Rosetta silent file (secondary structure, phi, psi, omega in degrees, C-alpha in Angstrom):
SEQUENCE: KIYDDSGWYDAAFESFQQANQIRNRFVSYNAGDVTKYCNDLIEVFSRDFLAQRFAFSSPSQLPLFIVGMPRSGTTLLASMLSNHHAIATAGELRDLADYALRLGDLL
SCORE:     score description
SCORE:     0.000 S_00000001
   1 L     0.000  -72.402  163.716 -153.549  -97.639   16.247 S_00000001
   2 H   -22.340  -99.161 -162.323 -152.293  -94.221   14.205 S_00000001
   3 H   -23.462  -46.996 -158.651 -153.415  -95.885   11.087 S_00000001
   4 H   -70.632  -54.840 -168.012 -157.185  -96.614   12.416 S_00000001
   5 H   -41.790  -55.210  177.481 -157.252  -93.176   14.536 S_00000001
   6 L   -90.374   24.542  159.819 -156.564  -91.658   10.836 S_00000001
   7 L    92.236  -19.322 -178.637 -158.788  -93.592    8.792 S_00000001
   8 L   -77.042   59.379 -169.267 -156.395  -95.726    6.930 S_00000001
   9 H   -53.036  -33.493  148.986 -158.146  -98.996    7.975 S_00000001
  10 H   -29.750  -83.502 -164.253 -156.624 -101.109    5.489 S_00000001
  11 H   -77.049  -20.261  165.009 -153.118 -100.797    6.963 S_00000001
  12 H   -46.661  -75.142 -177.439 -154.714 -100.056   10.727 S_00000001
  13 H   -36.064  -47.894  144.290 -155.756 -103.999    9.638 S_00000001
  14 H   -40.804  -48.639 -176.610 -152.734 -105.226    8.577 S_00000001
  15 H   -70.996  -59.621  169.999 -150.751 -103.704   11.472 S_00000001
  16 H   -21.190  -52.675 -168.844 -153.591 -105.332   13.695 S_00000001
  17 H   -88.938  -12.318 -168.838 -153.112 -108.927   12.344 S_00000001
  18 H   -98.880  -15.777  178.758 -149.362 -108.558   12.370 S_00000001
  19 H  -103.366   -7.250  173.328 -149.487 -107.623   16.202 S_00000001
  20 H   -84.175  -59.266 -179.511 -152.165 -110.654   17.127 S_00000001
  21 H   -41.013  -69.311 -157.386 -149.422 -113.240   15.203 S_00000001
  22 H   -65.145  -44.340 -167.599 -146.405 -111.758   17.426 S_00000001
  23 H   -69.654  -53.681  178.100 -148.616 -112.014   20.802 S_00000001
  24 H   -46.323   -1.750  175.972 -149.836 -115.271   19.789 S_00000001
  25 H   -98.810   -4.567  177.893 -146.482 -117.010   19.688 S_00000001
  26 H  -118.725   19.144 -161.467 -146.229 -116.160   23.144 S_00000001
  27 L  -125.067  123.958  163.011 -149.946 -116.992   24.279 S_00000001
  28 L   -86.818   87.014 -169.540 -151.192 -120.489   24.912 S_00000001
  29 L  -132.077  135.450  172.812 -155.150 -120.247   24.147 S_00000001
  30 L  -124.457  114.546 -176.300 -157.244 -123.464   23.309 S_00000001
  31 L   -89.064   16.993  142.228 -160.996 -122.248   22.748 S_00000001
  32 L   -83.144  -61.321 -176.305 -162.044 -125.916   23.413 S_00000001
  33 H   -43.793  -61.395 -161.591 -160.580 -126.058   26.966 S_00000001
  34 H   -71.612  -70.162  176.099 -162.309 -122.546   27.855 S_00000001
  35 H   -22.188  -37.488 -156.284 -165.531 -124.063   26.165 S_00000001
  36 H   -88.920  -52.847 -169.117 -165.178 -127.066   28.344 S_00000001
  37 H   -71.281  -49.691  163.732 -164.396 -125.030   31.629 S_00000001
  38 H   -51.186  -39.933  157.310 -167.168 -122.778   31.053 S_00000001
  39 H   -61.779  -36.074  177.112 -169.617 -125.528   30.782 S_00000001
  40 H   -73.692  -47.952  177.209 -168.433 -127.185   33.799 S_00000001
  41 H   -49.549  -53.297 -179.585 -168.975 -123.763   35.681 S_00000001
  42 H   -37.652  -64.043 -172.269 -172.552 -123.996   34.145 S_00000001
  43 H   -61.477  -48.045  176.406 -173.147 -127.489   35.285 S_00000001
  44 H   -42.957  -71.139 -179.482 -171.663 -126.886   38.720 S_00000001
  45 L   -69.313   52.836 -169.497 -173.518 -123.540   39.472 S_00000001
  46 L   -79.272  175.020  170.242 -176.614 -124.512   38.397 S_00000001
  47 H   -44.787  -86.954  175.940 -180.115 -122.816   38.963 S_00000001
  48 H   -14.762  -56.333  175.239 -180.620 -125.397   41.435 S_00000001
  49 H   -71.515  -40.797 -177.564 -177.365 -125.215   43.293 S_00000001
  50 H   -61.499  -45.621 -161.174 -177.848 -121.199   43.672 S_00000001
  51 H   -57.394  -76.619  -77.143 -181.400 -121.927   44.924 S_00000001
  52 L  -110.260  134.520 -165.123 -180.175 -124.269   47.961 S_00000001
  53 L   -93.150  141.245 -177.601 -179.808 -122.514   51.338 S_00000001
  54 L  -144.017  160.947 -160.845 -176.284 -123.688   52.663 S_00000001
  55 L   -61.207  -17.845 -170.380 -174.873 -123.893   56.239 S_00000001
  56 L  -108.921    0.834 -153.134 -172.429 -120.697   56.299 S_00000001
  57 L   -91.948  169.351 -166.190 -175.255 -118.360   54.789 S_00000001
  58 L  -125.498  138.767  170.731 -176.946 -115.871   57.584 S_00000001
  59 L   -80.110   16.314 -173.803 -180.945 -114.776   57.680 S_00000001
  60 L   -59.158  130.750  173.938 -178.861 -111.343   59.454 S_00000001
  61 L  -102.923   26.077  167.670 -180.748 -107.882   57.838 S_00000001
  62 L   -73.836  138.274 -178.506 -177.432 -105.938   58.951 S_00000001
  63 L   -53.029  158.580  173.327 -175.689 -103.700   56.806 S_00000001
  64 L  -136.276  147.219 -178.751 -172.399 -105.341   55.531 S_00000001
  65 L  -144.155  127.863 -153.341 -169.721 -103.271   54.595 S_00000001
  66 L   -97.647  134.816 -175.251 -167.011 -104.166   52.114 S_00000001
  67 L  -127.047  142.342 -177.639 -163.966 -102.048   53.210 S_00000001
  68 L  -168.158  165.475  174.645 -160.521 -102.491   50.895 S_00000001
  69 L   -61.510  165.856  159.625 -157.664 -100.567   49.633 S_00000001
  70 L   -49.975  130.533  165.965 -157.991  -98.678   46.081 S_00000001
  71 L    58.710   41.403  169.988 -158.037 -101.145   43.419 S_00000001
  72 L   -96.493   -7.716  174.429 -158.448 -104.184   45.523 S_00000001
  73 L    97.999   27.022  174.158 -161.646 -105.288   43.954 S_00000001
  74 H   -96.128  -20.111  151.165 -164.267 -103.985   46.435 S_00000001
  75 H   -56.028  -58.554  159.288 -166.242 -102.161   43.720 S_00000001
  76 H   -28.937  -87.008 -173.321 -166.129 -105.500   41.657 S_00000001
  77 H   -41.055  -70.578  171.307 -167.263 -107.328   44.754 S_00000001
  78 H   -31.158  -60.590  170.024 -170.366 -104.852   45.416 S_00000001
  79 H   -73.053    7.793  169.437 -171.425 -104.914   41.968 S_00000001
  80 H  -101.985  -34.494 -159.705 -171.653 -108.685   41.602 S_00000001
  81 H   -75.330  -23.358  173.895 -173.327 -108.961   45.132 S_00000001
  82 L   -70.680  -15.582  172.282 -175.699 -106.432   43.921 S_00000001
  83 L   -66.854  -15.885  179.890 -177.539 -108.466   40.864 S_00000001
  84 L   -72.466  149.404 -178.760 -178.903 -110.479   44.044 S_00000001
  85 L   -96.744   17.039  159.347 -182.182 -109.056   44.495 S_00000001
  86 L   -89.087   -2.906  179.906 -182.059 -108.780   48.056 S_00000001
  87 L  -104.519  139.923 -174.589 -179.011 -106.621   47.806 S_00000001
  88 L  -137.197  163.639 -179.370 -178.809 -102.931   47.431 S_00000001
  89 L  -134.170  149.886 -179.668 -175.173 -100.897   47.598 S_00000001
  90 L   -78.595  -28.660 -161.931 -174.665  -97.316   49.027 S_00000001
  91 L    76.303 -165.977  179.572 -172.087  -96.731   46.583 S_00000001
  92 L   -59.367  137.875 -173.633 -168.492  -95.396   47.878 S_00000001
  93 L  -119.747  131.907 -168.242 -169.241  -94.214   51.134 S_00000001
  94 L   -97.865   -8.976 -175.748 -166.203  -91.655   52.629 S_00000001
  95 H   -69.021   -0.439  175.037 -167.378  -91.970   56.288 S_00000001
  96 H  -107.672   -9.005  143.165 -164.985  -94.453   57.446 S_00000001
  97 H   -94.501   16.048  164.313 -162.012  -92.548   55.877 S_00000001
  98 H   -80.200  -42.550  158.182 -163.404  -89.459   57.518 S_00000001
  99 H   -47.913  -56.318 -160.253 -163.355  -91.638   60.656 S_00000001
 100 H   -75.980  -24.691 -178.606 -159.948  -92.649   60.469 S_00000001
 101 H   -78.635  -21.453 -178.907 -158.519  -89.026   59.732 S_00000001
 102 H   -80.115    3.211 -163.035 -160.255  -87.881   62.956 S_00000001
 103 H   -58.956  -32.242 -160.172 -158.869  -91.128   64.890 S_00000001
 104 H   -79.351  -17.749 -175.846 -156.020  -88.944   66.372 S_00000001
 105 H   -80.817   -2.142 -172.329 -158.610  -85.969   67.916 S_00000001
 106 L   -83.432  -38.618 -147.304 -159.832  -89.454   69.636 S_00000001
 107 L  -103.079    0.000    0.000 -156.514  -90.234   71.489 S_00000001
């Protein structure tokens, strides 16, 4: 990285190649397996599959709160859900944290 940052790109490339060779000794990767896995996912989660109504779905219009600890995946989940045309997010709200801080005042 130092070579790359310094503009010594030939030396940087050689170092990156060496690092990849070292890493690849400990990593098992098969591109064919990954391709098959992705194709299997595409086949299972087809447009028809995703368009169907499931027994566990809900017609409710009530808000859904995703609550979790920091770095637990809540922002990722909200981002994924917001890709649906009928879902919008309000971002990270501090309201629940503020309420939690004031719980002692209520007791």
